[in-house]
């Protein structure tokens, strides 16, 4: 039987794999993995509860590498502990088609809980994961049956600390008292520009006082290269997580970037570039690593192998779940459904009924109000829906009768910390990243609201959700000039078009209550990507449709009002659909009106359907209160677009629409110019 190697050698194996893979790729970041090797041993070898044989085990601890540029640390840990990530993939680090890209990507290799790289995103995702654990525990745990009881760990560095999103999310974590969130800060005093100056020239935050002010427990000044010291800090953090209420914990680990490298340790040069063949050889000599590149001795493999330990941990949970299932069969069934991401068996029928009811009511209301009406039906029916707003609940209309605010967990006053609605405060970027963490954890479908113009603040989080293909829903209200007097700072002009450019993000801009109901139904049922709902502040007239026309809304674009022998096609979206319909009445020749509720969904339809809706050879005019260039993909250079390519003004909405040419007369003129 092979004896496990000492933990010092286990740490050196991480260093060796990191510098070998980066050197082989001639690209990457060796410094962080080499500097955090002992931190990784203390966490992954001594404290992390996980099962390499089943990366999706529901009650595993979550681990997030927020400083994702150090991806080789995570890949090495996954390989050595027994996940299905062979050494051949480490040798292909950063190569086309490998499972080991430059930054960890969710869904690409087993054991990666989230895509990281944009700094600050990972720690913010971890906050969302910790919230998810809290909510699931409050909902499903029963006396004597702790079905949900795990922690969320994160590594982060100076870059994550500097990014504003970490301020937003970590402040929220402290306010909520997320005691099972434990972060290890790689305090090495080096960032990218450290080869040109000292980090103190641009970063002098007192991290300890900052996080204590947030309400975190801070364990400062820990030697990050002392495994015993790190283990003591982690055990202290875990004790805090048992408190009611608890505090999230930040462990400040003093480390040396690229520790072991004779000339490049503690330098900016080790951050984002290969060490070089000579330095790699010298490092091997300095740390006593006598093995060729990518060779791991059996003793080290035996020390790291977590497969049997992981199986035992999951077996214990399965025994607990079996007892839980006998005591609470309905809850157990619901828990499994939620964690699989399945919708209730009656959900399709519920949506169909709601859509039909909306059509019968035929209400002329703002689409933000229509969205709230949808949520009044969806929230009670879907306990996995977790809503929120960036301090705009009364404007976004994201709260409903069944909404229960989420607060601190405090058993002493009977607060379980459950709920289904988060007051995010004015933290749009943090909200987006936390929503991603909620979705990634499993068991929840998060939605969050703000004004469309402020989607700029959360754009990177939206992009990451689209990249990962996760189900998050964004409620963006005040979608155009129609918000009126708040003026150009709040009036979105380029935002709808720019969101449509994000791959895998479905964008809906509904024209009335019925399209809004269909958009919500589509967003909930979409499992492979996020959805943005762009909603009006002002009332929009309800348009009557027959059953066939109503059913085609789900295809994104459809013929709303046809005319035999049409000479042109009017394409409109959102509030401008009304203008197109009025313009159709003003013209003395037949024109087809197409409502393009979602360009992304329409573009996924087959060629036959798209050609039937937008036949070739007919002139086309698009109408939207936004930038014009995007619509050229539908109208071509020979078509026309009634839009706006400048910032707005502060005035009542009707005055603004008239001032900028959004009138039936102006739309009709655009059509006439093309046809005659």
XYZ file of C-alpha atoms in Angstrom:
676
model
C 0.000 0.000 0.000
C 1.316 3.417 -0.933
C 1.767 5.830 1.968
C 0.342 9.319 1.442
C 2.959 12.001 0.983
C 3.392 14.790 3.536
C 1.229 17.866 3.016
C 4.302 19.925 2.112
C 4.821 17.721 -0.942
C 1.120 17.932 -1.766
C 1.460 21.716 -1.874
C 4.589 21.479 -4.026
C 2.718 19.258 -6.480
C 0.278 22.132 -7.027
C 3.210 24.471 -7.653
C 4.803 22.070 -10.103
C 1.635 21.452 -12.107
C 0.911 25.175 -12.295
C 4.330 26.199 -13.561
C 4.545 23.200 -15.924
C 1.160 23.832 -17.549
C 1.749 27.548 -17.929
C 5.192 26.906 -19.369
C 3.847 24.326 -21.825
C 1.153 26.736 -22.986
C 3.601 29.651 -22.949
C 0.698 31.566 -21.446
C -0.998 31.892 -18.080
C -0.692 32.954 -14.470
C 1.619 30.760 -12.386
C 2.081 33.117 -9.435
C -1.239 32.740 -7.640
C -1.412 28.921 -7.743
C 2.144 28.729 -6.414
C 1.379 31.272 -3.699
C -1.904 29.749 -2.530
C -0.774 26.111 -2.568
C -0.794 25.704 1.226
C -4.153 27.519 1.477
C -5.496 24.937 -0.980
C -4.114 22.048 1.066
C -5.710 23.379 4.240
C -9.089 23.776 2.557
C -9.325 20.971 0.004
C -7.449 18.297 1.962
C -8.655 19.048 5.476
C -11.967 20.890 5.334
C -13.843 20.773 2.022
C -16.766 18.339 1.861
C -17.099 17.148 -1.748
C -17.285 13.991 -3.811
C -15.175 13.804 -6.996
C -17.310 10.867 -8.122
C -20.482 12.959 -8.050
C -19.781 16.662 -8.630
C -23.544 17.388 -8.503
C -24.151 15.970 -5.010
C -26.651 18.521 -3.621
C -25.147 19.007 -0.153
C -21.520 19.368 -1.214
C -19.570 22.433 -0.168
C -19.244 24.950 -2.975
C -15.818 26.288 -3.941
C -15.353 29.403 -6.057
C -12.010 30.536 -7.462
C -12.806 34.245 -7.712
C -9.238 35.064 -8.756
C -9.886 32.894 -11.791
C -6.684 33.825 -13.612
C -5.067 31.287 -11.260
C -7.132 28.572 -12.926
C -4.302 26.038 -12.862
C -4.739 25.829 -9.098
C -8.320 24.655 -9.548
C -7.520 22.319 -12.441
C -4.709 20.745 -10.420
C -6.983 20.276 -7.408
C -9.723 18.694 -9.494
C -7.249 16.354 -11.180
C -5.448 15.309 -8.010
C -8.528 14.815 -5.839
C -10.097 12.478 -8.375
C -12.467 14.374 -10.640
C -12.741 13.277 -14.270
C -10.069 15.681 -15.454
C -7.100 13.638 -16.684
C -3.513 14.852 -16.777
C -3.798 15.047 -20.561
C -6.192 17.978 -20.119
C -3.727 19.783 -17.869
C -1.103 19.321 -20.553
C -3.520 21.014 -22.988
C -3.971 24.068 -20.760
C -5.273 27.042 -22.760
C -5.430 25.036 -25.997
C -8.331 24.883 -28.437
C -11.003 22.416 -27.344
C -9.468 21.584 -23.968
C -11.371 21.406 -20.681
C -8.741 23.657 -19.142
C -9.195 27.121 -20.675
C -7.411 30.213 -19.413
C -10.136 30.869 -16.851
C -12.463 28.268 -15.294
C -15.663 27.763 -17.276
C -18.837 26.363 -15.780
C -19.969 23.169 -17.493
C -16.670 22.507 -19.224
C -14.902 20.393 -16.587
C -16.529 18.600 -13.637
C -16.293 20.348 -10.286
C -16.240 23.914 -11.615
C -19.104 25.707 -9.883
C -18.985 28.963 -11.848
C -17.134 30.748 -14.623
C -14.631 33.214 -13.182
C -12.061 35.578 -14.563
C -13.721 39.004 -14.520
C -12.521 39.939 -11.055
C -15.030 40.328 -8.247
C -17.618 38.200 -10.035
C -16.660 34.979 -8.288
C -16.887 36.227 -4.716
C -20.220 37.803 -5.634
C -21.440 34.495 -7.094
C -20.368 32.891 -3.822
C -22.615 35.312 -1.932
C -25.530 34.131 -4.080
C -24.638 30.490 -3.404
C -24.544 31.122 0.332
C -27.950 32.809 0.149
C -29.275 29.784 -1.739
C -28.011 27.426 0.970
C -29.640 29.579 3.644
C -32.987 29.663 1.845
C -33.047 25.939 1.086
C -32.196 25.126 4.699
C -34.976 27.373 5.978
C -37.456 25.799 3.572
C -36.578 22.112 3.794
C -34.781 21.389 7.066
C -36.903 19.983 9.872
C -36.088 19.155 13.513
C -33.804 16.151 13.492
C -33.395 16.309 9.723
C -30.646 18.672 8.517
C -31.036 17.997 4.819
C -29.237 21.181 3.747
C -26.051 21.978 5.657
C -23.035 23.000 3.601
C -20.680 25.924 3.202
C -19.528 28.133 0.383
C -15.801 28.841 0.139
C -14.062 31.337 -2.102
C -10.482 32.300 -2.905
C -10.005 35.919 -3.943
C -7.164 38.362 -4.479
C -6.416 42.068 -4.565
C -8.082 42.463 -7.948
C -11.381 41.121 -6.600
C -11.044 43.458 -3.641
C -10.572 46.472 -5.909
C -13.482 45.754 -8.238
C -16.596 47.601 -7.116
C -18.864 44.574 -7.446
C -17.167 42.949 -4.457
C -18.058 45.952 -2.301
C -21.712 45.632 -3.307
C -22.071 41.898 -2.772
C -19.913 41.583 0.350
C -21.789 44.407 2.065
C -25.021 42.525 1.350
C -23.504 39.283 2.682
C -22.673 40.973 5.974
C -26.126 42.504 6.243
C -27.737 39.091 5.719
C -25.369 37.381 8.173
C -24.294 34.617 5.807
C -22.354 32.587 8.346
C -21.640 29.710 5.977
C -19.738 31.925 3.544
C -15.964 31.684 4.065
C -13.516 33.614 1.885
C -9.729 33.351 1.825
C -7.987 36.527 0.690
C -4.657 36.043 -1.074
C -2.884 39.000 0.521
C 0.366 38.980 -1.454
C 0.760 42.707 -2.147
C 1.235 42.157 -5.887
C -0.974 43.043 -8.842
C -0.393 43.268 -12.590
C 1.300 46.657 -12.550
C 3.610 45.685 -9.703
C 6.408 45.238 -12.235
C 6.154 48.995 -12.871
C 5.498 50.305 -9.386
C 4.309 49.423 -5.895
C 0.732 48.335 -5.238
C 0.627 50.950 -2.478
C 0.528 53.571 -5.201
C -2.994 52.472 -6.159
C -4.334 50.242 -3.399
C -4.204 51.178 0.275
C -7.563 49.882 1.533
C -7.682 48.671 5.119
C -9.268 45.357 4.196
C -9.801 44.251 7.782
C -11.696 47.360 8.797
C -13.641 47.368 5.535
C -14.995 43.860 6.048
C -15.576 44.317 9.754
C -17.680 47.353 8.836
C -19.693 45.099 6.524
C -20.414 42.795 9.466
C -17.913 40.053 8.623
C -15.705 38.116 10.999
C -12.152 38.886 9.890
C -9.251 36.604 10.773
C -6.272 38.747 9.854
C -2.553 38.192 9.549
C -2.631 34.425 8.957
C 0.515 32.914 7.438
C -0.839 31.512 4.184
C 2.103 29.127 3.890
C 1.455 27.567 7.320
C -1.065 24.775 6.776
C -1.732 24.405 10.493
C -2.405 28.118 10.874
C -4.728 28.094 7.881
C -6.531 25.061 9.240
C -7.064 26.784 12.604
C -8.496 29.815 10.807
C -10.840 27.647 8.761
C -12.040 25.783 11.841
C -12.706 29.095 13.568
C -14.666 30.254 10.527
C -16.718 27.063 10.583
C -17.536 27.537 14.265
C -18.812 31.021 13.465
C -21.041 29.565 10.776
C -22.846 27.556 13.443
C -23.770 30.748 15.291
C -27.269 32.247 15.223
C -26.924 34.744 13.690
C -23.568 34.024 12.112
C -21.179 36.225 10.211
C -19.437 35.524 6.942
C -15.714 35.100 7.469
C -12.744 36.612 5.651
C -9.396 34.930 6.287
C -6.556 37.264 5.322
C -3.749 34.937 4.267
C -0.323 36.549 3.890
C 1.331 34.826 0.949
C 4.238 35.185 -1.442
C 3.241 35.134 -5.081
C 5.103 32.377 -6.984
C 6.565 31.070 -3.719
C 9.543 28.843 -4.452
C 10.687 30.634 -7.600
C 14.218 31.900 -6.817
C 14.130 35.206 -8.738
C 10.460 35.773 -9.583
C 8.762 35.113 -6.262
C 7.187 38.275 -4.832
C 7.378 40.095 -8.166
C 4.787 41.320 -10.637
C 6.581 39.322 -13.331
C 5.162 36.101 -11.848
C 1.560 37.238 -12.059
C 0.633 36.728 -15.680
C 3.525 35.196 -17.598
C 5.377 31.867 -17.714
C 8.366 31.648 -15.397
C 10.672 30.529 -18.207
C 12.534 27.250 -18.560
C 15.500 28.350 -16.427
C 13.307 29.637 -13.588
C 11.153 26.498 -13.685
C 14.268 24.331 -13.359
C 15.597 26.520 -10.568
C 12.266 26.351 -8.755
C 12.297 22.562 -8.915
C 15.720 22.615 -7.345
C 14.707 25.143 -4.688
C 11.631 23.230 -3.486
C 13.203 19.807 -3.917
C 10.804 18.641 -6.622
C 12.769 15.955 -8.481
C 10.150 14.860 -10.983
C 9.800 15.680 -14.693
C 7.066 17.966 -15.971
C 3.539 16.726 -15.223
C 4.776 13.689 -13.306
C 3.112 13.225 -9.909
C 4.522 10.563 -7.569
C 2.085 7.960 -6.294
C 2.482 9.077 -2.681
C 1.315 12.570 -3.588
C -1.600 11.143 -5.545
C -2.535 8.985 -2.569
C -2.423 12.004 -0.277
C -4.704 14.061 -2.513
C -7.155 11.335 -3.564
C -10.558 12.308 -2.146
C -12.736 9.744 -3.907
C -13.304 7.399 -0.966
C -13.697 10.240 1.519
C -16.174 11.866 -0.829
C -18.175 8.661 -1.232
C -18.421 8.317 2.537
C -19.599 11.906 2.914
C -22.278 11.486 0.273
C -23.364 8.116 1.725
C -23.909 9.783 5.098
C -26.052 12.417 3.419
C -28.006 9.787 1.484
C -28.774 7.948 4.720
C -29.978 11.221 6.194
C -32.035 11.885 3.086
C -33.588 8.426 3.272
C -34.739 9.132 6.821
C -35.970 12.543 5.738
C -37.864 10.976 2.850
C -39.707 8.632 5.194
C -40.589 11.437 7.598
C -41.399 14.074 4.959
C -42.056 12.365 1.606
C -43.641 15.356 -0.107
C -40.841 17.689 0.930
C -38.225 15.181 -0.239
C -39.875 14.920 -3.636
C -40.049 18.693 -3.915
C -36.389 19.059 -2.926
C -35.272 16.668 -5.660
C -37.410 18.463 -8.241
C -35.965 21.814 -7.295
C -32.359 20.646 -7.376
C -32.858 19.055 -10.808
C -34.210 22.349 -12.103
C -37.454 20.754 -13.251
C -40.658 22.765 -13.262
C -43.837 21.433 -11.618
C -45.730 18.981 -13.806
C -48.683 21.356 -14.070
C -46.645 24.409 -15.031
C -47.368 24.356 -18.761
C -51.086 24.171 -18.079
C -50.772 27.010 -15.570
C -49.013 29.210 -18.136
C -51.547 28.400 -20.817
C -54.398 29.288 -18.488
C -52.761 32.531 -17.422
C -52.010 33.576 -20.999
C -55.601 32.835 -22.007
C -56.949 34.807 -19.039
C -54.728 37.744 -19.964
C -56.049 37.659 -23.495
C -59.650 37.644 -22.272
C -59.098 40.533 -19.849
C -57.655 42.677 -22.643
C -56.286 45.266 -20.199
C -54.616 48.469 -21.326
C -51.820 48.717 -18.772
C -48.081 49.332 -18.616
C -46.089 46.216 -19.379
C -44.315 46.608 -16.012
C -47.773 46.211 -14.441
C -48.511 43.275 -16.736
C -45.254 41.762 -15.491
C -46.405 42.146 -11.897
C -49.696 40.489 -12.822
C -47.715 37.566 -14.213
C -45.684 37.342 -11.016
C -48.855 37.306 -8.922
C -49.601 33.983 -10.606
C -46.051 32.628 -10.923
C -44.607 33.299 -7.465
C -47.183 31.259 -5.502
C -46.918 28.456 -8.055
C -43.096 28.371 -8.176
C -41.396 28.358 -4.782
C -38.045 28.409 -6.569
C -38.659 31.948 -7.810
C -36.510 34.370 -5.804
C -37.133 37.980 -6.702
C -35.580 41.291 -5.912
C -34.908 44.810 -7.047
C -32.111 47.350 -6.779
C -34.084 49.689 -4.491
C -36.805 50.106 -7.123
C -39.450 47.571 -6.091
C -42.213 50.164 -6.297
C -41.174 51.154 -9.825
C -40.131 47.775 -11.225
C -43.224 46.166 -9.664
C -41.259 43.048 -8.778
C -42.979 42.498 -5.413
C -46.290 40.663 -5.197
C -48.649 39.509 -2.459
C -46.725 36.239 -2.037
C -43.323 37.980 -1.712
C -41.614 37.438 1.651
C -38.510 39.563 2.341
C -35.275 37.710 3.094
C -33.445 38.783 6.224
C -30.939 37.547 8.759
C -31.243 34.105 10.276
C -31.649 34.429 14.052
C -33.116 31.479 15.943
C -33.193 33.512 19.172
C -35.999 35.643 17.760
C -37.589 32.952 15.613
C -36.187 34.109 12.262
C -35.163 31.241 9.985
C -33.630 33.476 7.336
C -36.010 32.238 4.658
C -38.105 34.176 2.179
C -38.314 34.719 -1.557
C -37.566 38.402 -2.087
C -34.255 40.242 -1.712
C -33.956 43.953 -1.165
C -30.614 44.392 -2.937
C -30.329 48.103 -2.275
C -28.764 50.315 -4.927
C -26.399 47.546 -6.038
C -27.232 46.625 -9.627
C -23.887 44.980 -10.402
C -23.929 43.044 -7.158
C -27.521 42.015 -7.782
C -26.661 40.520 -11.176
C -23.713 38.550 -9.809
C -25.640 37.334 -6.754
C -28.472 36.206 -9.029
C -25.940 34.144 -10.985
C -24.819 32.489 -7.761
C -28.400 31.665 -6.789
C -28.998 30.031 -10.167
C -25.686 28.153 -10.151
C -26.246 26.705 -6.703
C -29.416 24.999 -7.822
C -32.923 25.051 -6.445
C -33.782 28.578 -7.548
C -34.801 30.716 -10.500
C -33.769 34.285 -9.634
C -35.270 37.431 -11.085
C -34.214 40.991 -10.344
C -35.348 44.419 -11.381
C -33.958 47.847 -12.176
C -34.405 50.511 -14.852
C -33.238 49.463 -18.315
C -30.677 52.271 -18.453
C -28.951 50.785 -15.390
C -28.399 47.474 -17.125
C -25.055 49.105 -17.959
C -24.045 48.679 -14.327
C -24.705 44.952 -14.410
C -23.663 44.178 -17.966
C -20.767 41.892 -17.090
C -22.997 39.792 -14.846
C -25.526 39.481 -17.666
C -22.765 38.465 -20.038
C -21.510 35.836 -17.598
C -25.019 34.402 -17.187
C -25.307 34.138 -20.964
C -21.852 32.572 -21.239
C -22.716 29.974 -18.601
C -26.193 29.319 -20.002
C -27.995 29.703 -16.678
C -31.611 30.631 -15.982
C -31.700 34.178 -14.634
C -34.412 36.704 -15.443
C -33.931 40.471 -15.584
C -36.887 42.816 -15.215
C -35.804 46.056 -16.898
C -38.515 48.683 -16.708
C -38.731 52.280 -17.979
C -37.658 50.990 -21.356
C -37.719 54.135 -23.538
C -38.402 57.842 -23.876
C -41.739 56.908 -22.363
C -40.340 57.390 -18.876
C -40.507 61.112 -19.594
C -39.347 63.825 -17.234
C -36.357 62.030 -15.684
C -34.554 62.991 -18.858
C -31.635 61.651 -20.905
C -29.712 60.228 -17.924
C -32.538 57.745 -17.407
C -33.880 57.328 -20.938
C -32.403 54.212 -22.596
C -31.463 54.785 -26.227
C -28.834 52.180 -27.105
C -29.663 49.648 -24.394
C -32.149 47.349 -26.113
C -29.869 46.991 -29.128
C -26.770 46.426 -27.028
C -28.445 43.714 -24.952
C -29.575 41.958 -28.127
C -25.918 41.729 -29.137
C -25.054 39.480 -26.169
C -25.027 35.872 -27.427
C -27.470 33.535 -25.660
C -29.367 36.344 -23.915
C -33.039 36.321 -24.887
C -34.393 39.875 -24.970
C -38.156 40.487 -24.962
C -39.727 43.911 -25.465
C -43.458 43.169 -25.297
C -46.062 45.501 -26.775
C -48.904 44.762 -24.356
C -50.110 42.584 -21.502
C -50.474 39.451 -23.610
C -46.956 39.580 -25.027
C -45.693 40.192 -21.481
C -47.444 37.072 -20.209
C -45.945 35.005 -23.032
C -42.494 36.486 -22.374
C -42.625 35.493 -18.704
C -43.745 31.988 -19.605
C -40.867 31.659 -22.079
C -38.320 33.010 -19.590
C -39.317 30.523 -16.892
C -39.309 27.561 -19.250
C -35.941 28.438 -20.800
C -33.284 26.318 -19.079
C -30.204 27.117 -21.148
C -29.786 30.850 -20.777
C -30.925 34.134 -19.231
C -33.780 36.378 -20.305
C -34.197 40.158 -20.200
C -37.691 41.649 -20.142
C -37.807 45.283 -21.300
C -40.979 46.835 -19.923
C -42.778 50.146 -20.245
C -43.554 52.718 -17.613
C -46.547 54.040 -19.578
C -49.786 52.233 -20.389
C -49.839 50.341 -23.695
C -53.047 49.596 -25.561
C -54.118 45.966 -25.645
C -54.352 44.488 -29.125
C -56.959 41.819 -29.777
C -55.710 38.638 -31.420
C -57.313 35.423 -32.503
C -56.049 32.144 -31.059
C -53.708 31.403 -33.965
C -52.066 34.826 -33.795
C -51.782 34.678 -30.003
C -50.024 31.304 -30.237
C -47.389 32.734 -32.570
C -46.166 35.273 -29.990
C -43.945 32.569 -28.529
C -41.971 32.573 -31.794
C -40.632 36.030 -31.012
C -41.873 37.785 -34.156
C -45.239 37.292 -35.820
C -47.799 38.895 -38.108
C -49.996 41.020 -35.883
C -52.050 42.756 -38.571
C -51.868 41.495 -42.142
C -53.258 42.973 -45.348
C -53.860 41.095 -48.627
C -51.434 42.189 -51.313
C -49.211 44.048 -48.827
C -46.799 46.485 -50.449
C -44.509 46.808 -47.421
C -43.821 45.407 -43.959
C -43.797 47.469 -40.784
C -41.723 45.881 -38.008
C -42.204 47.292 -34.521
C -41.520 46.393 -30.923
C -42.748 47.441 -27.501
C -44.686 50.678 -27.275
C -43.989 51.445 -30.920
C -46.251 48.614 -32.104
C -49.141 51.027 -31.508
C -47.536 53.533 -33.879
C -47.166 50.901 -36.587
C -50.826 49.902 -36.307
C -51.957 53.527 -36.481
C -49.674 54.179 -39.456
C -51.165 51.160 -41.222
C -54.580 52.851 -41.011
C -53.240 56.093 -42.480
C -51.775 54.507 -45.607
C -53.804 54.208 -48.791
C -52.151 50.914 -49.759
C -51.965 47.593 -47.866
C -49.156 47.105 -45.329
C -48.328 44.176 -43.042
C -47.528 44.884 -39.364
C -45.121 42.518 -37.603
C -44.690 42.646 -33.843
C -41.088 41.701 -33.071
C -41.388 40.987 -29.357
C -38.072 39.126 -29.247
C -35.519 39.283 -32.040
C -33.396 36.579 -30.408
C -36.279 34.097 -30.281
C -37.436 35.001 -33.800
C -33.940 34.468 -35.182
C -33.986 30.877 -33.855
C -37.068 29.980 -35.904
C -36.651 27.989 -39.095
C -36.085 29.716 -42.400
C -39.575 28.890 -43.625
C -41.283 30.653 -40.744
C -39.011 33.689 -40.858
C -39.531 34.067 -44.594
C -43.281 33.783 -44.181
C -43.296 36.613 -41.644
C -40.756 38.788 -43.495
C -41.063 37.838 -47.176
C -38.318 38.858 -49.536
C -38.945 41.573 -52.060
C -41.166 43.730 -49.869
C -39.814 47.049 -48.541
C -39.435 47.064 -44.768
C -39.637 49.798 -42.149
C -38.652 49.182 -38.528
C -39.922 51.328 -35.657
C -38.312 51.445 -32.219
C -37.515 54.261 -29.822
C -33.843 53.368 -29.834
C -30.741 53.371 -32.018
C -31.355 52.556 -35.658
C -28.326 50.512 -36.741
C -29.472 47.259 -35.123
C -32.589 47.103 -37.314
C -30.579 47.072 -40.545
C -30.311 43.288 -40.183
C -34.064 43.149 -40.896
C -34.698 46.097 -43.228
C -31.378 46.158 -45.097
C -29.644 49.277 -46.344
C -32.518 49.950 -48.697
C -35.122 49.905 -45.917
C -35.977 52.586 -43.363
C -35.794 52.806 -39.585
C -37.790 55.228 -37.473
C -35.608 55.488 -34.383
C -33.408 57.799 -32.356
C -29.633 58.169 -32.617
C -29.125 60.850 -29.990
C -29.816 61.206 -26.284
C -33.243 62.262 -25.102
C -34.698 65.274 -23.325
C -36.523 65.980 -20.080
C -40.231 66.431 -20.804
C -43.552 64.581 -20.530
C -43.526 61.353 -22.562
C -46.142 62.410 -25.172
C -44.136 65.549 -25.927
C -40.946 63.526 -26.322
C -42.451 60.997 -28.717
C -43.807 63.798 -30.870
C -40.548 65.787 -30.695
C -38.456 62.832 -31.861
C -40.806 61.807 -34.645
C -42.501 58.813 -33.048
C -45.939 59.539 -34.498
C -48.198 57.581 -36.831
C -47.819 60.296 -39.466
C -44.029 60.095 -39.438
C -44.070 56.290 -39.631
C -46.530 56.436 -42.525
C -44.276 58.918 -44.335
C -41.326 56.545 -43.991
C -43.344 53.775 -45.617
C -44.577 56.005 -48.437
C -41.030 57.071 -49.294
C -40.088 53.428 -49.853
C -43.190 52.316 -51.716
C -43.737 55.356 -53.917
